[in-house]
mmCIF file of C-alpha atoms in Angstrom:
data_model
loop_
_atom_site.group_PDB
_atom_site.id
_atom_site.type_symbol
_atom_site.label_atom_id
_atom_site.label_comp_id
_atom_site.label_asym_id
_atom_site.label_seq_id
_atom_site.Cartn_x
_atom_site.Cartn_y
_atom_site.Cartn_z
ATOM 1 C CA MET A 1 157.384 137.573 105.881
ATOM 2 C CA MET A 2 160.345 136.543 103.766
ATOM 3 C CA ASP A 3 162.498 139.450 104.876
ATOM 4 C CA HIS A 4 161.499 138.886 108.501
ATOM 5 C CA LEU A 5 162.588 135.211 108.416
ATOM 6 C CA ALA A 6 165.781 135.709 106.372
ATOM 7 C CA ASN A 7 168.217 135.977 109.287
ATOM 8 C CA THR A 8 166.446 134.023 111.990
ATOM 9 C CA GLU A 9 167.857 130.960 113.712
ATOM 10 C CA ILE A 10 164.784 128.841 112.963
ATOM 11 C CA ASN A 11 165.255 129.486 109.215
ATOM 12 C CA SER A 12 168.909 128.496 109.404
ATOM 13 C CA GLN A 13 168.024 125.287 111.278
ATOM 14 C CA ARG A 14 165.376 124.308 108.718
ATOM 15 C CA ILE A 15 167.704 124.867 105.727
ATOM 16 C CA ALA A 16 170.389 122.818 107.532
ATOM 17 C CA ALA A 17 167.893 119.987 108.083
ATOM 18 C CA VAL A 18 167.124 119.936 104.364
ATOM 19 C CA GLU A 19 170.819 119.853 103.527
ATOM 20 C CA ASN A 20 171.296 116.947 105.909
ATOM 21 C CA CYS A 21 168.464 114.964 104.343
ATOM 22 C CA PHE A 22 170.179 115.180 100.919
ATOM 23 C CA GLY A 23 173.557 114.356 102.450
ATOM 24 C CA ALA A 24 176.760 114.484 100.378
ATOM 25 C CA SER A 25 174.839 114.021 97.110
ATOM 26 C CA GLY A 26 173.112 117.415 97.462
ATOM 27 C CA GLN A 27 174.402 120.926 96.943
ATOM 28 C CA PRO A 28 174.663 123.459 99.815
ATOM 29 C CA LEU A 29 171.466 125.412 100.161
ATOM 30 C CA ALA A 30 172.255 128.027 102.819
ATOM 31 C CA LEU A 31 172.818 131.517 101.401
ATOM 32 C CA PRO A 32 172.420 135.002 102.913
ATOM 33 C CA GLY A 33 168.849 136.125 102.466
ATOM 34 C CA ARG A 34 167.480 132.709 101.451
ATOM 35 C CA VAL A 35 164.327 131.598 103.245
ATOM 36 C CA LEU A 36 162.746 128.172 103.374
ATOM 37 C CA LEU A 37 159.022 128.766 103.105
ATOM 38 C CA GLY A 38 157.542 125.280 102.952
ATOM 39 C CA GLU A 39 157.687 121.725 101.767
ATOM 40 C CA GLY A 40 155.422 119.019 100.455
ATOM 41 C CA ILE A 41 155.153 115.808 98.497
ATOM 42 C CA LEU A 42 153.828 116.013 94.955
ATOM 43 C CA THR A 43 153.455 113.381 92.242
ATOM 44 C CA LYS A 44 155.740 114.160 89.296
ATOM 45 C CA GLU A 45 155.053 112.670 85.882
ATOM 46 C CA CYS A 46 158.240 110.791 84.999
ATOM 47 C CA ARG A 47 159.143 109.001 81.826
ATOM 48 C CA LYS A 48 158.098 105.515 83.017
ATOM 49 C CA LYS A 49 155.302 106.352 85.433
ATOM 50 C CA PRO A 50 154.210 108.999 87.960
ATOM 51 C CA LYS A 51 156.361 109.020 91.076
ATOM 52 C CA PRO A 52 156.201 110.878 94.434
ATOM 53 C CA ARG A 53 158.850 113.569 94.881
ATOM 54 C CA ILE A 54 159.673 115.829 97.805
ATOM 55 C CA PHE A 55 159.581 119.543 96.980
ATOM 56 C CA PHE A 56 161.041 122.454 99.014
ATOM 57 C CA LEU A 57 160.017 126.000 98.177
ATOM 58 C CA PHE A 58 162.564 128.726 98.944
ATOM 59 C CA ASN A 59 162.114 132.418 98.239
ATOM 60 C CA ASP A 60 164.472 132.174 95.239
ATOM 61 C CA ILE A 61 164.678 128.498 94.219
ATOM 62 C CA LEU A 62 162.508 125.345 94.037
ATOM 63 C CA VAL A 63 164.345 122.161 95.153
ATOM 64 C CA TYR A 64 163.033 118.637 94.614
ATOM 65 C CA GLY A 65 164.372 115.134 94.916
ATOM 66 C CA SER A 66 163.580 111.439 95.212
ATOM 67 C CA ILE A 67 162.310 110.051 98.533
ATOM 68 C CA VAL A 68 164.466 107.396 100.136
ATOM 69 C CA ILE A 69 163.176 107.783 103.724
ATOM 70 C CA ASN A 70 160.664 110.582 104.174
ATOM 71 C CA LYS A 71 161.859 113.354 106.500
ATOM 72 C CA ARG A 72 165.186 111.593 106.795
ATOM 73 C CA LYS A 73 166.899 110.882 103.444
ATOM 74 C CA TYR A 74 166.482 112.204 99.867
ATOM 75 C CA ASN A 75 168.591 111.976 96.725
ATOM 76 C CA SER A 76 168.658 113.071 93.067
ATOM 77 C CA GLN A 77 168.516 116.690 94.096
ATOM 78 C CA HIS A 78 167.328 119.229 91.466
ATOM 79 C CA ILE A 79 167.487 123.009 91.932
ATOM 80 C CA ILE A 80 165.328 125.334 89.820
ATOM 81 C CA PRO A 81 165.817 129.155 89.947
ATOM 82 C CA LEU A 82 162.337 130.657 90.451
ATOM 83 C CA GLU A 83 163.030 133.534 88.117
ATOM 84 C CA ASP A 84 163.152 130.945 85.285
ATOM 85 C CA VAL A 85 159.780 129.361 86.227
ATOM 86 C CA THR A 86 156.374 129.771 84.596
ATOM 87 C CA LEU A 87 153.279 127.899 85.809
ATOM 88 C CA GLU A 88 150.451 126.516 83.783
ATOM 89 C CA THR A 89 147.306 124.996 85.349
ATOM 90 C CA LEU A 90 146.144 121.880 83.563
ATOM 91 C CA PRO A 91 142.580 120.413 83.377
ATOM 92 C CA ASP A 92 141.623 117.304 85.334
ATOM 93 C CA THR A 93 141.093 114.003 83.628
ATOM 94 C CA LEU A 94 139.206 110.968 84.871
ATOM 95 C CA GLN A 95 142.340 109.373 86.203
ATOM 96 C CA MET A 96 144.491 112.398 87.111
ATOM 97 C CA LYS A 97 143.487 115.446 89.212
ATOM 98 C CA ASN A 98 144.841 118.764 90.390
ATOM 99 C CA ARG A 99 147.647 119.033 87.881
ATOM 100 C CA TRP A 100 149.845 121.874 86.755
ATOM 101 C CA MET A 101 152.997 122.284 84.691
ATOM 102 C CA ILE A 102 156.247 123.782 85.946
ATOM 103 C CA LYS A 103 157.933 125.246 82.900
ATOM 104 C CA THR A 104 161.594 126.395 82.686
ATOM 105 C CA SER A 105 164.029 127.065 79.885
ATOM 106 C CA LYS A 106 165.947 123.792 80.548
ATOM 107 C CA LYS A 107 163.210 121.380 81.730
ATOM 108 C CA SER A 108 159.439 121.372 81.965
ATOM 109 C CA PHE A 109 157.393 118.777 83.775
ATOM 110 C CA VAL A 110 153.891 118.074 85.211
ATOM 111 C CA VAL A 111 153.100 117.571 88.902
ATOM 112 C CA SER A 112 149.827 116.812 90.655
ATOM 113 C CA ALA A 113 148.531 117.456 94.131
ATOM 114 C CA ALA A 114 146.285 115.452 96.410
ATOM 115 C CA SER A 115 143.568 118.092 96.433
ATOM 116 C CA LEU A 116 142.413 121.256 94.696
ATOM 117 C CA THR A 117 143.207 123.245 97.852
ATOM 118 C CA GLU A 118 146.722 121.897 97.917
ATOM 119 C CA ARG A 119 147.281 122.820 94.266
ATOM 120 C CA LYS A 120 145.999 126.365 94.986
ATOM 121 C CA GLU A 121 148.366 126.627 97.933
ATOM 122 C CA TRP A 122 151.401 125.575 95.882
ATOM 123 C CA ILE A 123 150.606 127.816 92.930
ATOM 124 C CA SER A 124 149.881 130.808 95.212
ATOM 125 C CA HIS A 125 153.187 130.379 97.049
ATOM 126 C CA LEU A 126 155.116 129.915 93.861
ATOM 127 C CA GLU A 127 153.586 132.878 92.045
ATOM 128 C CA GLU A 128 154.170 135.164 95.010
ATOM 129 C CA CYS A 129 157.836 134.191 95.235
ATOM 130 C CA ILE A 130 158.336 134.524 91.476
ATOM 131 C CA LYS A 131 156.706 137.954 91.370
ATOM 132 C CA HIS A 132 158.713 139.167 94.349
ATOM 133 C CA LEU A 133 161.994 137.870 92.845
ATOM 134 C CA LEU A 134 161.396 139.380 89.353
ATOM 135 C CA THR A 135 160.516 142.722 90.936
ATOM 136 C CA LYS A 136 163.680 142.633 92.988
ATOM 137 C CA THR A 137 165.989 141.646 90.107
ATOM 138 C CA GLY A 138 164.209 143.691 87.381
ATOM 139 C CA ARG A 139 164.106 140.677 85.078
ATOM 140 C CA GLN A 140 161.312 139.858 82.709
ATOM 141 C CA PRO A 141 159.409 136.550 82.932
ATOM 142 C CA CYS A 142 160.899 133.730 80.941
ATOM 143 C CA THR A 143 159.186 133.222 77.582
ATOM 144 C CA GLU A 144 161.133 130.211 76.179
ATOM 145 C CA HIS A 145 160.432 126.875 77.801
ATOM 146 C CA ALA A 146 161.622 123.333 77.247
ATOM 147 C CA ALA A 147 159.021 120.918 76.007
ATOM 148 C CA PRO A 148 157.798 118.365 78.608
ATOM 149 C CA TRP A 149 158.502 114.728 77.684
ATOM 150 C CA ILE A 150 155.486 112.620 76.784
ATOM 151 C CA PRO A 151 155.492 109.593 79.119
ATOM 152 C CA ASP A 152 156.419 106.250 77.575
ATOM 153 C CA LYS A 153 153.024 104.762 78.362
ATOM 154 C CA ALA A 154 151.282 107.362 76.215
ATOM 155 C CA THR A 155 151.862 105.372 73.040
ATOM 156 C CA ASP A 156 152.886 101.941 71.731
ATOM 157 C CA ILE A 157 153.941 103.331 68.352
ATOM 158 C CA CYS A 158 156.292 106.082 67.180
ATOM 159 C CA MET A 159 154.530 109.428 67.373
ATOM 160 C CA ARG A 160 156.169 110.683 64.150
ATOM 161 C CA CYS A 161 156.070 107.828 61.589
ATOM 162 C CA THR A 162 153.149 106.113 63.378
ATOM 163 C CA GLN A 163 154.419 102.832 61.914
ATOM 164 C CA THR A 164 157.119 101.460 64.240
ATOM 165 C CA LYS A 165 155.770 99.505 67.184
ATOM 166 C CA PHE A 166 157.755 99.655 70.409
ATOM 167 C CA SER A 167 158.797 96.411 72.040
ATOM 168 C CA THR A 168 161.560 94.960 74.281
ATOM 169 C CA LEU A 169 163.968 95.157 71.342
ATOM 170 C CA THR A 170 162.580 98.386 69.757
ATOM 171 C CA ARG A 171 163.346 101.173 72.206
ATOM 172 C CA ARG A 172 161.524 104.389 72.797
ATOM 173 C CA HIS A 173 163.406 107.665 72.460
ATOM 174 C CA HIS A 174 162.447 111.283 73.206
ATOM 175 C CA CYS A 175 162.946 114.292 70.998
ATOM 176 C CA ARG A 176 164.515 117.015 73.119
ATOM 177 C CA LYS A 177 162.740 119.736 71.075
ATOM 178 C CA CYS A 178 159.113 118.573 71.085
ATOM 179 C CA GLY A 179 159.161 115.836 73.754
ATOM 180 C CA PHE A 180 157.477 113.209 71.473
ATOM 181 C CA VAL A 181 158.113 109.500 71.918
ATOM 182 C CA VAL A 182 159.842 108.412 68.705
ATOM 183 C CA CYS A 183 161.675 105.438 67.209
ATOM 184 C CA ALA A 184 165.357 105.330 66.441
ATOM 185 C CA ASP A 185 164.817 105.854 62.631
ATOM 186 C CA CYS A 186 162.792 109.008 63.335
ATOM 187 C CA SER A 187 165.405 110.471 65.709
ATOM 188 C CA ARG A 188 168.843 109.820 64.226
ATOM 189 C CA GLN A 189 169.777 113.472 64.111
ATOM 190 C CA ARG A 190 171.474 115.582 66.780
ATOM 191 C CA PHE A 191 171.256 119.329 67.096
ATOM 192 C CA LEU A 192 173.036 121.778 69.371
ATOM 193 C CA MET A 193 170.612 123.691 71.540
ATOM 194 C CA PRO A 194 172.755 125.722 73.947
ATOM 195 C CA ARG A 195 169.777 126.672 76.073
ATOM 196 C CA LEU A 196 169.306 123.001 76.978
ATOM 197 C CA SER A 197 172.816 121.525 76.855
ATOM 198 C CA PRO A 198 176.373 122.219 75.719
ATOM 199 C CA LYS A 199 176.246 119.020 73.661
ATOM 200 C CA PRO A 200 174.143 118.204 70.608
ATOM 201 C CA LEU A 201 170.886 116.490 71.644
ATOM 202 C CA ARG A 202 168.633 113.862 70.027
ATOM 203 C CA VAL A 203 165.812 115.417 67.958
ATOM 204 C CA CYS A 204 163.131 113.919 65.704
ATOM 205 C CA ASN A 205 163.390 114.391 61.947
ATOM 206 C CA LEU A 206 160.645 117.016 61.776
ATOM 207 C CA CYS A 207 162.176 119.147 64.590
ATOM 208 C CA TYR A 208 165.613 118.728 62.954
ATOM 209 C CA ARG A 209 164.338 120.191 59.685
ATOM 210 C CA GLN A 210 162.621 123.032 61.577
ATOM 211 C CA LEU A 211 165.771 123.780 63.582
ATOM 212 C CA LEU A 212 167.910 123.850 60.408
ATOM 213 C CA ALA A 213 165.421 126.205 58.719
ATOM 214 C CA ASP A 214 165.495 128.493 61.748
ATOM 215 C CA LYS A 215 169.265 128.463 61.812
ATOM 216 C CA LYS A 216 169.384 129.311 58.104
ATOM 217 C CA LYS A 217 166.977 132.251 58.631
ATOM 218 C CA GLU A 218 169.123 133.570 61.510
ATOM 219 C CA ALA A 219 172.221 133.307 59.293
ATOM 220 C CA GLU A 220 170.460 135.148 56.465
ATOM 221 C CA ALA A 221 169.326 137.851 58.885
ATOM 222 C CA ASP A 222 172.911 138.309 60.155
ATOM 223 C CA ARG A 223 174.186 138.439 56.550
ATOM 224 C CA ARG A 224 171.731 141.194 55.698
ATOM 225 C CA GLN A 225 172.748 143.213 58.748
ATOM 226 C CA THR A 226 176.455 143.096 57.835
ATOM 227 C CA GLU A 227 175.904 143.621 54.104
ATOM 228 C CA PRO A 228 175.714 147.428 54.204
ATOM 229 C CA ILE A 229 179.038 147.512 56.117
ATOM 230 C CA ARG A 230 180.692 145.342 53.474
ATOM 231 C CA SER A 231 179.360 147.254 50.540
ATOM 232 C CA ALA A 232 180.636 150.495 52.034
ATOM 233 C CA THR A 233 184.167 149.094 52.066
ATOM 234 C CA GLN A 234 185.801 150.134 48.751
ATOM 235 C CA GLY A 235 187.845 147.595 46.823
ATOM 236 C CA TYR A 236 186.999 144.689 49.050
ATOM 237 C CA GLU A 237 185.186 141.630 47.787
ATOM 238 C CA PRO A 238 184.218 139.176 50.567
ATOM 239 C CA SER A 239 184.336 135.485 49.626
ATOM 240 C CA SER A 240 181.075 133.645 49.193
ATOM 241 C CA GLY A 241 179.857 132.039 52.388
ATOM 242 C CA ASP A 242 176.771 130.377 50.925
ATOM 243 C CA ASP A 243 175.807 127.563 53.281
ATOM 244 C CA SER A 244 172.681 126.052 51.672
ATOM 245 C CA ASP A 245 170.851 123.398 53.679
ATOM 246 C CA LYS A 246 168.232 121.541 51.697
ATOM 247 C CA SER A 247 165.212 120.899 53.836
ATOM 248 C CA ASP A 248 162.883 117.905 53.374
ATOM 249 C CA ASP A 249 159.345 119.084 52.701
ATOM 250 C CA ASP A 250 157.760 115.789 53.645
ATOM 251 C CA LYS A 251 155.121 116.424 56.282
ATOM 252 C CA ALA A 252 155.128 114.278 59.444
ATOM 253 C CA GLU A 253 151.920 113.406 61.213
ATOM 254 C CA GLN A 254 151.188 115.352 64.359
ATOM 255 C CA TRP A 255 150.260 113.328 67.432
ATOM 256 C CA PRO A 256 147.078 114.403 69.244
ATOM 257 C CA ALA A 257 147.997 116.851 72.000
ATOM 258 C CA ASP A 258 145.110 116.106 74.362
ATOM 259 C CA THR A 259 146.428 112.983 76.061
ATOM 260 C CA GLU A 260 146.542 113.448 79.852
ATOM 261 C CA PHE A 261 148.269 111.342 82.456
ATOM 262 C CA TYR A 262 148.738 112.509 86.100
ATOM 263 C CA THR A 263 147.683 111.730 89.709
ATOM 264 C CA SER A 264 148.665 112.027 93.367
ATOM 265 C CA GLU A 265 147.488 110.915 96.824
ATOM 266 C CA VAL A 266 149.708 113.027 99.086
ATOM 267 C CA SER A 267 149.161 116.076 101.180
ATOM 268 C CA TRP A 268 150.502 119.602 101.375
ATOM 269 C CA SER A 269 152.635 120.629 104.349
ATOM 270 C CA SER A 270 153.961 124.111 104.856
ATOM 271 C CA PHE A 271 156.163 125.754 107.456
ATOM 272 C CA HIS A 272 154.128 128.950 107.407
ATOM 273 C CA SER A 273 150.498 129.646 106.742
#
């Protein structure tokens, strides 16, 4: 079906309509071979509260944005390459139903559908596109994913020290490594994670120590690999490059991982059944 629709006029018109809805704030979406397969409104778990978002499924990317006027105007466009996507179905809670997680190397987040059928439709379409794309490109499925951010409403206290209470004056922060809601004292460090950003990002104290330890292990492994080459070089004594990072062995409390938060009251709509 995707190959059949790739060069049709109706496909071109639909992609152009999506581009027009995002206006100048959106990126161009028309590419040779790209097919728009369907669209729908899902509830996305955001930092403050769940919010409806428009999603467009193409054969190679997933596009979503904020709804200004449905079917007429959208903004805050996000484009996710499907070859970077992994899906994880989540259990229902009393308040939130039909949830699943969209995981990528740069960002992971939870969405929910209005019905179980709608969730099955979305996941089926997504999995089919991902499988087709990976087969075509020869790439392996992504195995490293960004942690989803825990919503602000999940806790009134820091999820690391469990002492600091949040208020109007005491702000919530998020660790970019684990996604926990933490206070300023528990997240003063920054660490460069190229997979997520070219700039150092805020991380909690526990993740910072773990990241430093991992970096030290990688450096030690690199040193061992180059050591035979150095020892084979006669008459050359390399200078010491010992870079010892002392790690704090204090254990931070782990926040319970079974808190659930998501809901939706919108319906699936697809161009093709």
